[in-house]
Amino acid sequence: MRTISGLWRWRHNPLRRTSDLAEAWLALVVLLLILVAAPLIGSVVGDIAQGALQQSVRDQRAARHPVTATVVRTLDRATLDTDPETSSARDLRSRVVADWTAPDGSGHHGPAMAELKSPHRGDHFEIWTDLHGRIVTRPLDPATATTHAVLAGFGAALLAAGTLEGGRRLIVWRMTRRRYARWDQAWDKAGPDWGRTGTGS
């Protein structure tokens, strides 16, 4: 609103310079671009990210399979993690040696992370494996993928708005430098005669 009122104020002002009007028009154009182009860019980026992430979800669900593993024995706890975010997630998991059968029918035996607080021999728990029984991470959840896509779109919109505003500020800074340079030139021309008007010199 300040930009529009500034444009209106400068229309017939006798003190208006061309650079003042150009600066006001630039602010109005950038404002309109931020209101229209930035959300559009965010929407496009969000849609692209959503498509790519949902395809990744489908690929992971096709390649990863939940299987039931059986605890053979527990392993010593891993060294304590100093990162509170990862350590809190590991509090409910235990390292065990387990047996499981892969989706292709092959049997496997080895270490695994069990979502059991105090596992005992013979306890069952779920792990994710590939077709051949190698342990993999859980596939990406569709809701999590959508959240990442929304964040990507929002970030792209903010980046576009910041770039537009940064460009406007850079242009205004250059216009101001040029204006000061012209003032310096004008003062240099007037300098030798300053204060001598009408003295006959």
mmCIF file of C-alpha atoms in Angstrom:
data_model
loop_
_atom_site.group_PDB
_atom_site.id
_atom_site.type_symbol
_atom_site.label_atom_id
_atom_site.label_comp_id
_atom_site.label_asym_id
_atom_site.label_seq_id
_atom_site.Cartn_x
_atom_site.Cartn_y
_atom_site.Cartn_z
ATOM 1 C CA MET A 1 0.000 0.000 0.000
ATOM 2 C CA ARG A 2 2.877 2.362 0.758
ATOM 3 C CA THR A 3 4.240 1.712 -2.730
ATOM 4 C CA ILE A 4 0.921 2.530 -4.407
ATOM 5 C CA SER A 5 0.391 5.662 -2.292
ATOM 6 C CA GLY A 6 3.990 6.660 -3.035
ATOM 7 C CA LEU A 7 3.379 6.317 -6.759
ATOM 8 C CA TRP A 8 0.222 8.433 -6.485
ATOM 9 C CA ARG A 9 2.027 11.094 -4.424
ATOM 10 C CA TRP A 10 4.887 11.344 -6.930
ATOM 11 C CA ARG A 11 2.654 11.708 -10.002
ATOM 12 C CA HIS A 12 2.367 15.529 -9.991
ATOM 13 C CA ASN A 13 4.938 16.510 -7.390
ATOM 14 C CA PRO A 14 7.207 19.287 -8.752
ATOM 15 C CA LEU A 15 10.149 17.905 -6.748
ATOM 16 C CA ARG A 16 9.796 14.487 -8.362
ATOM 17 C CA ARG A 17 12.868 13.148 -10.103
ATOM 18 C CA THR A 18 12.778 10.462 -12.768
ATOM 19 C CA SER A 19 14.673 8.148 -10.444
ATOM 20 C CA ASP A 20 12.021 8.620 -7.729
ATOM 21 C CA LEU A 21 9.272 7.520 -10.097
ATOM 22 C CA ALA A 22 11.375 4.611 -11.394
ATOM 23 C CA GLU A 23 12.049 3.479 -7.822
ATOM 24 C CA ALA A 24 8.342 3.565 -6.953
ATOM 25 C CA TRP A 25 7.390 1.630 -10.121
ATOM 26 C CA LEU A 26 10.111 -0.922 -9.404
ATOM 27 C CA ALA A 27 8.738 -1.450 -5.879
ATOM 28 C CA LEU A 28 5.209 -1.933 -7.262
ATOM 29 C CA VAL A 29 6.338 -4.427 -9.916
ATOM 30 C CA VAL A 30 8.372 -6.436 -7.374
ATOM 31 C CA LEU A 31 5.435 -6.433 -4.941
ATOM 32 C CA LEU A 32 3.116 -7.809 -7.645
ATOM 33 C CA LEU A 33 5.694 -10.445 -8.613
ATOM 34 C CA ILE A 34 6.075 -11.496 -4.969
ATOM 35 C CA LEU A 35 2.293 -11.791 -4.606
ATOM 36 C CA VAL A 36 1.784 -13.688 -7.888
ATOM 37 C CA ALA A 37 5.002 -15.319 -9.104
ATOM 38 C CA ALA A 38 6.411 -16.533 -5.764
ATOM 39 C CA PRO A 39 3.306 -18.583 -4.826
ATOM 40 C CA LEU A 40 3.143 -19.918 -8.388
ATOM 41 C CA ILE A 41 6.799 -21.025 -8.238
ATOM 42 C CA GLY A 42 6.180 -22.597 -4.825
ATOM 43 C CA SER A 43 3.160 -24.478 -6.164
ATOM 44 C CA VAL A 44 5.048 -25.794 -9.197
ATOM 45 C CA VAL A 45 8.048 -26.885 -7.105
ATOM 46 C CA GLY A 46 5.731 -28.500 -4.546
ATOM 47 C CA ASP A 47 3.884 -30.419 -7.292
ATOM 48 C CA ILE A 48 7.154 -31.631 -8.836
ATOM 49 C CA ALA A 49 8.507 -32.651 -5.414
ATOM 50 C CA GLN A 50 5.233 -34.404 -4.569
ATOM 51 C CA GLY A 51 5.321 -36.415 -7.791
ATOM 52 C CA ALA A 52 8.962 -37.411 -7.315
ATOM 53 C CA LEU A 53 8.546 -38.298 -3.634
ATOM 54 C CA GLN A 54 5.354 -40.297 -4.156
ATOM 55 C CA GLN A 55 7.097 -42.213 -6.970
ATOM 56 C CA SER A 56 9.950 -42.894 -4.539
ATOM 57 C CA VAL A 57 7.380 -44.167 -2.010
ATOM 58 C CA ARG A 58 5.936 -46.548 -4.612
ATOM 59 C CA ASP A 59 9.404 -47.758 -5.650
ATOM 60 C CA GLN A 60 10.471 -48.345 -2.065
ATOM 61 C CA ARG A 61 7.243 -50.187 -1.228
ATOM 62 C CA ALA A 62 7.790 -52.442 -4.252
ATOM 63 C CA ALA A 63 11.431 -53.165 -3.353
ATOM 64 C CA ARG A 64 11.208 -53.426 0.451
ATOM 65 C CA HIS A 65 9.245 -56.038 2.360
ATOM 66 C CA PRO A 66 8.327 -56.432 6.028
ATOM 67 C CA VAL A 67 9.367 -59.800 7.453
ATOM 68 C CA THR A 68 9.131 -61.315 10.914
ATOM 69 C CA ALA A 69 12.438 -61.983 12.650
ATOM 70 C CA THR A 70 13.036 -64.098 15.727
ATOM 71 C CA VAL A 71 15.459 -63.117 18.487
ATOM 72 C CA VAL A 72 18.302 -65.608 18.970
ATOM 73 C CA ARG A 73 20.232 -63.609 21.559
ATOM 74 C CA THR A 74 20.822 -59.997 22.567
ATOM 75 C CA LEU A 75 23.955 -58.035 21.776
ATOM 76 C CA ASP A 76 25.741 -55.478 23.917
ATOM 77 C CA ARG A 77 24.265 -52.029 23.718
ATOM 78 C CA ALA A 78 25.938 -49.697 21.252
ATOM 79 C CA THR A 79 28.036 -46.883 22.646
ATOM 80 C CA LEU A 80 25.873 -44.053 23.911
ATOM 81 C CA ASP A 81 24.949 -41.453 21.349
ATOM 82 C CA THR A 82 25.419 -37.856 22.485
ATOM 83 C CA ASP A 83 22.824 -36.558 20.027
ATOM 84 C CA PRO A 84 19.549 -36.330 22.015
ATOM 85 C CA GLU A 85 17.373 -36.671 18.901
ATOM 86 C CA THR A 86 18.864 -39.965 17.735
ATOM 87 C CA SER A 87 19.440 -41.369 21.213
ATOM 88 C CA SER A 88 15.802 -40.869 22.218
ATOM 89 C CA ALA A 89 14.715 -42.748 19.102
ATOM 90 C CA ARG A 90 17.073 -45.616 19.983
ATOM 91 C CA ASP A 91 15.836 -45.971 23.570
ATOM 92 C CA LEU A 92 13.058 -48.330 22.430
ATOM 93 C CA ARG A 93 15.343 -50.391 20.162
ATOM 94 C CA SER A 94 17.768 -53.165 21.049
ATOM 95 C CA ARG A 95 20.600 -54.808 19.137
ATOM 96 C CA VAL A 96 20.028 -58.529 18.752
ATOM 97 C CA VAL A 97 21.107 -61.517 16.700
ATOM 98 C CA ALA A 98 18.057 -62.782 14.847
ATOM 99 C CA ASP A 99 16.847 -65.293 12.259
ATOM 100 C CA TRP A 100 14.499 -64.329 9.427
ATOM 101 C CA THR A 101 13.263 -65.654 6.121
ATOM 102 C CA ALA A 102 13.582 -63.402 3.053
ATOM 103 C CA PRO A 103 10.701 -62.866 0.604
ATOM 104 C CA ASP A 104 12.565 -65.119 -1.872
ATOM 105 C CA GLY A 105 12.498 -67.944 0.711
ATOM 106 C CA SER A 106 16.147 -67.850 1.755
ATOM 107 C CA GLY A 107 16.997 -68.027 5.461
ATOM 108 C CA HIS A 108 19.174 -65.393 7.139
ATOM 109 C CA HIS A 109 20.957 -65.026 10.451
ATOM 110 C CA GLY A 110 22.638 -61.860 11.725
ATOM 111 C CA PRO A 111 22.523 -58.691 13.814
ATOM 112 C CA ALA A 112 19.439 -56.485 13.670
ATOM 113 C CA MET A 113 17.761 -53.651 15.536
ATOM 114 C CA ALA A 114 14.646 -54.918 17.341
ATOM 115 C CA GLU A 115 11.876 -52.572 18.404
ATOM 116 C CA LEU A 116 11.732 -54.341 21.756
ATOM 117 C CA LYS A 117 12.678 -52.723 25.034
ATOM 118 C CA SER A 118 13.904 -55.939 26.663
ATOM 119 C CA PRO A 119 14.141 -58.710 24.055
ATOM 120 C CA HIS A 120 14.294 -62.401 25.022
ATOM 121 C CA ARG A 121 15.163 -65.474 22.990
ATOM 122 C CA GLY A 122 12.206 -66.431 20.793
ATOM 123 C CA ASP A 123 10.609 -62.961 20.712
ATOM 124 C CA HIS A 124 9.343 -61.869 17.308
ATOM 125 C CA PHE A 125 9.730 -58.430 15.756
ATOM 126 C CA GLU A 126 9.347 -56.878 12.325
ATOM 127 C CA ILE A 127 12.201 -55.791 10.075
ATOM 128 C CA TRP A 128 12.308 -54.528 6.501
ATOM 129 C CA THR A 129 14.394 -56.345 3.910
ATOM 130 C CA ASP A 130 14.917 -56.336 0.180
ATOM 131 C CA LEU A 131 13.838 -59.299 -1.949
ATOM 132 C CA HIS A 132 17.005 -61.228 -1.033
ATOM 133 C CA GLY A 133 16.775 -60.676 2.716
ATOM 134 C CA ARG A 134 19.266 -57.832 3.214
ATOM 135 C CA ILE A 135 18.067 -55.481 5.967
ATOM 136 C CA VAL A 136 16.998 -52.066 4.664
ATOM 137 C CA THR A 137 15.357 -49.020 6.195
ATOM 138 C CA ARG A 138 11.601 -48.657 6.413
ATOM 139 C CA PRO A 139 10.100 -47.236 3.187
ATOM 140 C CA LEU A 140 9.122 -43.600 3.105
ATOM 141 C CA ASP A 141 5.598 -42.949 4.348
ATOM 142 C CA PRO A 142 3.210 -41.162 1.894
ATOM 143 C CA ALA A 143 2.236 -38.591 4.534
ATOM 144 C CA THR A 144 5.893 -37.825 5.257
ATOM 145 C CA ALA A 145 6.552 -37.485 1.526
ATOM 146 C CA THR A 146 3.669 -35.003 1.244
ATOM 147 C CA THR A 147 5.041 -33.003 4.185
ATOM 148 C CA HIS A 148 8.465 -32.818 2.504
ATOM 149 C CA ALA A 149 6.822 -31.695 -0.756
ATOM 150 C CA VAL A 150 4.880 -28.936 1.027
ATOM 151 C CA LEU A 151 8.059 -27.761 2.752
ATOM 152 C CA ALA A 152 9.908 -27.762 -0.586
ATOM 153 C CA GLY A 153 7.158 -25.658 -2.179
ATOM 154 C CA PHE A 154 7.082 -23.246 0.745
ATOM 155 C CA GLY A 155 10.868 -22.934 0.674
ATOM 156 C CA ALA A 156 10.861 -22.286 -3.074
ATOM 157 C CA ALA A 157 8.230 -19.543 -2.652
ATOM 158 C CA LEU A 158 10.279 -17.895 0.105
ATOM 159 C CA LEU A 159 13.450 -18.163 -1.970
ATOM 160 C CA ALA A 160 11.721 -16.584 -4.980
ATOM 161 C CA ALA A 161 10.341 -13.740 -2.846
ATOM 162 C CA GLY A 162 13.742 -13.180 -1.231
ATOM 163 C CA THR A 163 15.469 -13.160 -4.625
ATOM 164 C CA LEU A 164 12.991 -10.606 -6.003
ATOM 165 C CA GLU A 165 13.362 -8.361 -2.958
ATOM 166 C CA GLY A 166 17.152 -8.719 -3.044
ATOM 167 C CA GLY A 167 17.166 -7.754 -6.729
ATOM 168 C CA ARG A 168 15.002 -4.705 -5.996
ATOM 169 C CA ARG A 169 17.311 -3.596 -3.198
ATOM 170 C CA LEU A 170 20.363 -4.040 -5.437
ATOM 171 C CA ILE A 171 18.784 -1.950 -8.212
ATOM 172 C CA VAL A 172 17.756 0.785 -5.728
ATOM 173 C CA TRP A 173 21.281 0.788 -4.264
ATOM 174 C CA ARG A 174 22.784 1.287 -7.740
ATOM 175 C CA MET A 175 20.261 4.032 -8.548
ATOM 176 C CA THR A 176 21.131 5.802 -5.291
ATOM 177 C CA ARG A 177 24.866 5.588 -6.039
ATOM 178 C CA ARG A 178 24.281 7.014 -9.507
ATOM 179 C CA ARG A 179 22.169 9.823 -7.997
ATOM 180 C CA TYR A 180 24.931 10.682 -5.497
ATOM 181 C CA ALA A 181 27.508 10.632 -8.301
ATOM 182 C CA ARG A 182 25.413 13.142 -10.271
ATOM 183 C CA TRP A 183 25.089 15.347 -7.192
ATOM 184 C CA ASP A 184 28.865 15.269 -6.731
ATOM 185 C CA GLN A 185 29.340 16.310 -10.353
ATOM 186 C CA ALA A 186 26.854 19.156 -9.940
ATOM 187 C CA TRP A 187 28.586 20.355 -6.763
ATOM 188 C CA ASP A 188 31.968 20.189 -8.480
ATOM 189 C CA LYS A 189 30.652 22.451 -11.255
ATOM 190 C CA ALA A 190 29.077 24.899 -8.788
ATOM 191 C CA GLY A 191 31.948 24.713 -6.295
ATOM 192 C CA PRO A 192 34.293 27.417 -7.664
ATOM 193 C CA ASP A 193 31.467 29.998 -7.840
ATOM 194 C CA TRP A 194 29.749 29.041 -4.584
ATOM 195 C CA GLY A 195 28.997 32.087 -2.444
ATOM 196 C CA ARG A 196 30.207 34.559 -5.082
ATOM 197 C CA THR A 197 26.919 35.169 -6.886
ATOM 198 C CA GLY A 198 26.503 38.840 -7.645
ATOM 199 C CA THR A 199 30.002 39.870 -6.520
ATOM 200 C CA GLY A 200 31.044 40.798 -10.036
ATOM 201 C CA SER A 201 33.835 38.212 -10.235
#
